[in-house]
Amino acid sequence: MKIDHQGETPPYEQVRVHYAHAISNRELPVGAKLPTVRALAKDLGLAVNTVARAYRELEEAGLVETRGRAGTVVSANGDSNRERVRAAAAQYAAMSAELGLSTQEAMEIVRAALRP
């Protein structure tokens, strides 16, 4: 992972997105251990608090869990969260079709909703 210190995206968000993608793409399976906050901060040249924030947000999203001294691992909740999102997406797709929205219009609504 490389951090773009000059980019518009804050470093903690770059770390969070990197791990969120790796978990959702199953590059990191359930139970995989993430580097310690201190080790990752050192490797990436970031402040410890920056990495801690990324890990906190991953935990709040249910993608990882912190097990005290045992470290941070990929959570099984990530799979159930992903299933909940899939179910919501299927429901949204059905509602969009029922209301006569085109696929393009439905996607534009989703993209707008996902923007920060």
Coordinates of N, CA, C and O in Angstrom, one line a residue:
M1 N 0.9 -1.2 0.0 CA 0.0 0.0 0.0 C 0.9 1.2 0.0 O 1.9 1.3 0.7
K2 N 0.5 2.2 -0.8 CA 1.2 3.5 -0.9 C 0.3 4.6 -0.5 O -0.9 4.6 -1.0
I3 N 0.8 5.5 0.2 CA 0.0 6.7 0.6 C 0.4 7.9 -0.2 O 1.5 8.2 -0.4
D4 N -0.6 8.5 -0.8 CA -0.4 9.7 -1.6 C -0.6 10.9 -0.6 O -1.7 11.3 -0.3
H5 N 0.5 11.4 -0.2 CA 0.5 12.5 0.8 C 0.1 13.8 0.1 O -0.3 14.8 0.8
Q6 N 0.2 13.9 -1.2 CA -0.2 15.2 -1.9 C -1.6 15.2 -2.4 O -2.1 16.2 -2.8
G7 N -2.3 14.0 -2.3 CA -3.6 13.9 -2.9 C -4.7 14.5 -2.0 O -4.4 15.0 -0.9
E8 N -5.9 14.6 -2.5 CA -7.0 15.2 -1.8 C -7.6 14.3 -0.7 O -8.2 14.7 0.3
T9 N -7.4 13.0 -0.9 CA -7.9 12.0 0.1 C -7.0 11.9 1.3 O -5.8 11.7 1.1
P10 N -7.6 12.1 2.5 CA -6.7 12.1 3.7 C -6.1 10.7 3.9 O -6.7 9.7 3.5
P11 N -4.9 10.6 4.4 CA -4.2 9.3 4.6 C -5.0 8.3 5.3 O -5.0 7.1 4.9
Y12 N -5.8 8.6 6.4 CA -6.5 7.6 7.1 C -7.6 7.0 6.2 O -7.8 5.8 6.3
E13 N -8.2 7.8 5.3 CA -9.2 7.3 4.4 C -8.5 6.4 3.3 O -9.1 5.4 2.9
Q14 N -7.3 6.7 2.9 CA -6.6 5.8 2.0 C -6.3 4.4 2.6 O -6.5 3.4 2.0
V15 N -6.0 4.5 3.9 CA -5.7 3.2 4.6 C -7.1 2.4 4.7 O -7.1 1.2 4.5
R16 N -8.1 3.1 5.1 CA -9.4 2.5 5.3 C -9.9 1.9 4.0 O -10.3 0.7 4.0
V17 N -9.8 2.6 3.0 CA -10.3 2.2 1.7 C -9.5 0.9 1.2 O -10.1 0.0 0.7
H18 N -8.2 1.0 1.4 CA -7.3 -0.1 1.0 C -7.8 -1.4 1.7 O -8.0 -2.4 1.0
Y19 N -8.0 -1.3 3.0 CA -8.4 -2.6 3.7 C -9.8 -2.9 3.5 O -10.1 -4.1 3.4
A20 N -10.7 -2.0 3.3 CA -12.1 -2.3 3.0 C -12.2 -3.0 1.7 O -12.9 -4.0 1.6
H21 N -11.4 -2.6 0.7 CA -11.4 -3.3 -0.6 C -10.8 -4.7 -0.5 O -11.4 -5.6 -1.1
A22 N -9.7 -4.8 0.2 CA -9.1 -6.1 0.4 C -10.0 -7.1 1.1 O -10.0 -8.3 0.7
I23 N -10.8 -6.6 2.1 CA -11.7 -7.5 2.8 C -12.9 -7.8 1.9 O -13.3 -9.0 1.8
S24 N -13.4 -6.8 1.2 CA -14.6 -7.1 0.4 C -14.3 -8.0 -0.8 O -15.1 -8.7 -1.3
N25 N -13.1 -7.9 -1.3 CA -12.7 -8.7 -2.4 C -12.1 -10.1 -2.0 O -11.7 -10.9 -2.8
R26 N -12.2 -10.3 -0.7 CA -11.7 -11.5 0.0 C -10.2 -11.8 -0.2 O -9.8 -12.9 -0.1
E27 N -9.5 -10.7 -0.5 CA -8.0 -10.8 -0.5 C -7.5 -11.1 0.9 O -6.5 -11.7 1.1
L28 N -8.3 -10.5 1.9 CA -8.0 -10.8 3.3 C -9.2 -11.6 3.8 O -10.3 -11.1 4.0
P29 N -9.0 -12.9 4.1 CA -10.1 -13.7 4.6 C -10.5 -13.4 6.0 O -9.7 -12.8 6.8
V30 N -11.7 -13.9 6.4 CA -12.1 -13.8 7.8 C -11.0 -14.4 8.7 O -10.5 -15.5 8.4
G31 N -10.7 -13.7 9.8 CA -9.7 -14.1 10.7 C -8.2 -13.7 10.4 O -7.4 -13.8 11.2
A32 N -8.0 -13.1 9.2 CA -6.7 -12.6 8.8 C -6.3 -11.5 9.8 O -7.1 -10.6 10.1
K33 N -5.1 -11.5 10.2 CA -4.6 -10.5 11.2 C -4.0 -9.3 10.4 O -3.2 -9.4 9.5
L34 N -4.4 -8.1 10.8 CA -3.9 -6.9 10.2 C -2.6 -6.5 11.0 O -2.5 -6.9 12.1
P35 N -1.8 -5.7 10.3 CA -0.6 -5.3 11.1 C -1.0 -4.4 12.3 O -2.1 -3.8 12.3
T36 N -0.1 -4.4 13.3 CA -0.4 -3.5 14.4 C -0.5 -2.1 14.0 O 0.1 -1.7 12.9
V37 N -1.2 -1.2 14.7 CA -1.3 0.2 14.3 C 0.1 0.8 14.3 O 0.4 1.5 13.3
R38 N 0.9 0.5 15.3 CA 2.2 1.1 15.3 C 3.1 0.7 14.1 O 3.8 1.5 13.5
A39 N 3.0 -0.6 13.8 CA 3.9 -1.2 12.7 C 3.4 -0.6 11.4 O 4.3 -0.2 10.6
L40 N 2.1 -0.5 11.2 CA 1.6 0.0 9.9 C 1.9 1.5 9.8 O 2.4 2.0 8.7
A41 N 1.8 2.2 10.9 CA 2.1 3.7 10.9 C 3.6 3.9 10.5 O 3.9 4.7 9.7
K42 N 4.4 3.1 11.1 CA 5.9 3.2 10.8 C 6.2 2.9 9.3 O 6.9 3.6 8.7
D43 N 5.6 1.8 8.8 CA 5.8 1.3 7.5 C 5.3 2.4 6.4 O 5.9 2.5 5.4
L44 N 4.2 3.1 6.8 CA 3.6 4.0 5.8 C 4.1 5.5 6.1 O 3.8 6.4 5.3
G45 N 4.9 5.7 7.1 CA 5.3 7.0 7.5 C 4.2 7.9 7.9 O 4.1 9.1 7.6
L46 N 3.2 7.3 8.7 CA 2.1 8.0 9.2 C 2.1 8.1 10.7 O 2.8 7.3 11.3
A47 N 1.3 9.0 11.2 CA 1.1 9.1 12.7 C 0.3 7.9 13.1 O -0.6 7.4 12.4
V48 N 0.6 7.5 14.3 CA -0.2 6.3 14.9 C -1.7 6.6 14.9 O -2.5 5.8 14.6
N49 N -2.0 7.8 15.3 CA -3.4 8.2 15.4 C -4.1 8.1 14.0 O -5.3 7.9 13.9
T50 N -3.4 8.4 12.9 CA -4.0 8.3 11.6 C -4.4 6.9 11.3 O -5.5 6.6 10.8
V51 N -3.5 5.9 11.6 CA -3.8 4.5 11.3 C -4.9 4.0 12.3 O -5.8 3.3 11.9
A52 N -4.8 4.5 13.5 CA -5.8 4.1 14.5 C -7.2 4.6 14.1 O -8.2 3.8 14.2
R53 N -7.3 5.7 13.5 CA -8.6 6.2 13.0 C -9.1 5.3 11.9 O -10.3 5.0 11.9
A54 N -8.3 4.9 11.0 CA -8.7 4.0 9.9 C -9.2 2.7 10.4 O -10.2 2.2 10.0
Y55 N -8.5 2.1 11.4 CA -8.9 0.9 12.0 C -10.2 1.0 12.7 O -11.0 0.2 12.7
R56 N -10.4 2.2 13.5 CA -11.6 2.4 14.2 C -12.8 2.4 13.2 O -13.9 1.9 13.5
E57 N -12.6 3.1 12.1 CA -13.7 3.2 11.1 C -14.0 1.8 10.5 O -15.1 1.5 10.2
L58 N -13.0 1.0 10.3 CA -13.2 -0.3 9.8 C -13.9 -1.2 10.8 O -14.8 -2.0 10.4
E59 N -13.6 -1.0 12.1 CA -14.3 -1.7 13.1 C -15.8 -1.2 13.2 O -16.7 -2.1 13.4
E60 N -16.0 0.1 13.1 CA -17.4 0.6 13.2 C -18.2 0.0 12.0 O -19.4 -0.2 12.2
A61 N -17.6 -0.2 10.9 CA -18.3 -0.8 9.7 C -18.5 -2.3 9.8 O -19.1 -2.9 9.0
G62 N -17.9 -2.9 10.9 CA -18.0 -4.3 11.1 C -17.1 -5.2 10.2 O -17.3 -6.4 10.2
L63 N -16.1 -4.5 9.6 CA -15.2 -5.3 8.8 C -14.0 -5.9 9.5 O -13.5 -6.9 9.1
V64 N -13.7 -5.3 10.7 CA -12.6 -5.9 11.5 C -13.0 -5.8 12.9 O -14.0 -5.1 13.3
E65 N -12.4 -6.6 13.8 CA -12.6 -6.5 15.2 C -11.2 -6.5 15.9 O -10.3 -7.2 15.5
T66 N -11.2 -5.7 17.0 CA -9.9 -5.7 17.7 C -10.1 -6.6 18.9 O -11.1 -6.5 19.7
R67 N -9.1 -7.4 19.1 CA -9.1 -8.4 20.2 C -8.0 -8.1 21.2 O -7.2 -9.0 21.6
G68 N -8.0 -6.9 21.6 CA -7.0 -6.5 22.6 C -5.6 -6.8 22.2 O -5.2 -6.4 21.1
R69 N -4.8 -7.5 23.0 CA -3.4 -7.7 22.8 C -3.3 -8.7 21.6 O -2.2 -8.8 21.0
A70 N -4.3 -9.4 21.2 CA -4.3 -10.4 20.1 C -4.3 -9.6 18.8 O -4.1 -10.2 17.7
G71 N -4.6 -8.3 18.8 CA -4.6 -7.6 17.5 C -5.9 -7.4 16.8 O -7.0 -7.7 17.4
T72 N -5.8 -6.9 15.6 CA -7.0 -6.6 14.8 C -7.1 -7.6 13.7 O -6.1 -7.9 13.0
V73 N -8.3 -8.2 13.6 CA -8.5 -9.3 12.6 C -9.7 -9.0 11.8 O -10.6 -8.3 12.2
V74 N -9.8 -9.6 10.6 CA -10.9 -9.4 9.7 C -12.1 -10.2 10.4 O -12.0 -11.3 10.8
S75 N -13.2 -9.5 10.5 CA -14.4 -10.0 11.2 C -15.3 -10.8 10.3 O -15.4 -10.5 9.1
A76 N -15.9 -11.8 10.9 CA -17.0 -12.6 10.1 C -18.2 -11.7 9.8 O -18.9 -12.0 8.9
N77 N -18.3 -10.6 10.6 CA -19.5 -9.7 10.4 C -19.4 -9.1 9.0 O -20.4 -8.7 8.4
G78 N -18.2 -9.0 8.4 CA -18.1 -8.4 7.1 C -18.9 -9.1 6.1 O -19.6 -8.6 5.2
D79 N -19.0 -10.5 6.2 CA -19.8 -11.3 5.3 C -21.2 -11.0 5.5 O -22.0 -10.9 4.5
S80 N -21.7 -10.9 6.7 CA -23.1 -10.7 7.0 C -23.5 -9.3 6.6 O -24.6 -9.1 6.0
N81 N -22.6 -8.3 6.8 CA -22.8 -7.0 6.3 C -23.0 -6.9 4.8 O -23.8 -6.2 4.3
R82 N -22.1 -7.6 4.1 CA -22.1 -7.6 2.7 C -23.4 -8.2 2.2 O -24.0 -7.8 1.3
E83 N -23.9 -9.3 2.9 CA -25.2 -9.9 2.5 C -26.3 -8.9 2.7 O -27.3 -8.9 1.9
R84 N -26.3 -8.2 3.8 CA -27.3 -7.2 4.0 C -27.4 -6.1 2.9 O -28.4 -5.7 2.5
V85 N -26.2 -5.7 2.5 CA -26.1 -4.7 1.4 C -26.6 -5.3 0.1 O -27.3 -4.6 -0.6
R86 N -26.3 -6.6 -0.2 CA -26.8 -7.2 -1.4 C -28.3 -7.3 -1.4 O -28.9 -7.0 -2.4
A87 N -28.9 -7.6 -0.2 CA -30.3 -7.7 -0.1 C -31.0 -6.3 -0.3 O -32.0 -6.2 -1.0
A88 N -30.3 -5.3 0.3 CA -30.9 -3.9 0.1 C -30.7 -3.5 -1.4 O -31.7 -2.9 -1.9
A89 N -29.7 -3.9 -2.0 CA -29.5 -3.5 -3.5 C -30.5 -4.2 -4.3 O -31.1 -3.6 -5.2
A90 N -30.8 -5.5 -4.0 CA -31.8 -6.2 -4.8 C -33.2 -5.6 -4.6 O -34.0 -5.4 -5.5
Q91 N -33.5 -5.2 -3.4 CA -34.8 -4.5 -3.1 C -34.8 -3.1 -3.8 O -35.9 -2.8 -4.4
Y92 N -33.7 -2.4 -3.8 CA -33.7 -1.1 -4.5 C -33.9 -1.3 -6.0 O -34.6 -0.6 -6.7
A93 N -33.2 -2.4 -6.6 CA -33.3 -2.6 -8.0 C -34.8 -3.0 -8.4 O -35.3 -2.5 -9.4
A94 N -35.4 -3.8 -7.5 CA -36.8 -4.1 -7.8 C -37.7 -2.9 -7.7 O -38.6 -2.7 -8.6
M95 N -37.5 -2.0 -6.7 CA -38.3 -0.8 -6.6 C -38.1 0.1 -7.7 O -39.0 0.7 -8.3
S96 N -36.8 0.2 -8.2 CA -36.5 1.1 -9.3 C -37.2 0.7 -10.6 O -37.8 1.5 -11.3
A97 N -37.2 -0.7 -10.8 CA -37.9 -1.2 -12.0 C -39.4 -1.0 -11.9 O -40.1 -0.6 -12.8
E98 N -39.9 -1.2 -10.7 CA -41.4 -1.0 -10.4 C -41.8 0.4 -10.7 O -42.9 0.6 -11.2
L99 N -40.9 1.3 -10.4 CA -41.3 2.8 -10.6 C -40.9 3.3 -12.0 O -41.1 4.4 -12.3
G100 N -40.4 2.4 -12.8 CA -40.1 2.7 -14.2 C -38.8 3.5 -14.4 O -38.6 4.1 -15.5
L101 N -37.9 3.4 -13.4 CA -36.6 4.1 -13.6 C -35.7 3.3 -14.6 O -35.7 2.1 -14.5
S102 N -34.9 4.0 -15.4 CA -33.9 3.3 -16.2 C -32.8 2.8 -15.3 O -32.6 3.4 -14.2
T103 N -32.0 1.9 -15.8 CA -30.9 1.4 -15.1 C -29.9 2.6 -14.8 O -29.4 2.7 -13.7
Q104 N -29.7 3.4 -15.9 CA -28.8 4.5 -15.8 C -29.2 5.5 -14.7 O -28.5 5.9 -13.8
E105 N -30.5 5.8 -14.6 CA -31.1 6.7 -13.6 C -30.9 6.1 -12.2 O -30.5 6.8 -11.3
A106 N -31.2 4.8 -12.1 CA -31.1 4.2 -10.8 C -29.6 4.2 -10.3 O -29.4 4.5 -9.1
M107 N -28.7 4.0 -11.2 CA -27.3 4.0 -10.9 C -26.8 5.4 -10.5 O -26.0 5.6 -9.6
E108 N -27.4 6.4 -11.2 CA -27.0 7.8 -10.9 C -27.5 8.2 -9.4 O -26.8 8.9 -8.7
I109 N -28.6 7.7 -9.1 CA -29.1 7.9 -7.7 C -28.2 7.3 -6.7 O -27.9 7.8 -5.7
V110 N -27.8 6.0 -7.0 CA -26.9 5.3 -6.1 C -25.5 6.1 -6.0 O -25.0 6.3 -4.9
R111 N -25.0 6.5 -7.1 CA -23.7 7.2 -7.1 C -23.8 8.5 -6.2 O -22.9 8.8 -5.5
A112 N -24.9 9.2 -6.4 CA -25.1 10.4 -5.6 C -25.2 10.1 -4.1 O -24.7 10.9 -3.3
A113 N -25.9 9.0 -3.8 CA -26.0 8.7 -2.4 C -24.7 8.2 -1.8 O -24.4 8.4 -0.6
L114 N -23.8 7.7 -2.6 CA -22.5 7.2 -2.1 C -21.4 8.4 -2.0 O -20.4 8.2 -1.3
R115 N -21.7 9.5 -2.6 CA -20.7 10.6 -2.5 C -20.7 11.1 -1.1 O -21.8 11.3 -0.4
P116 N -19.5 11.4 -0.6 CA -19.4 11.9 0.8 C -20.0 13.3 1.0 O -20.2 14.1 0.1

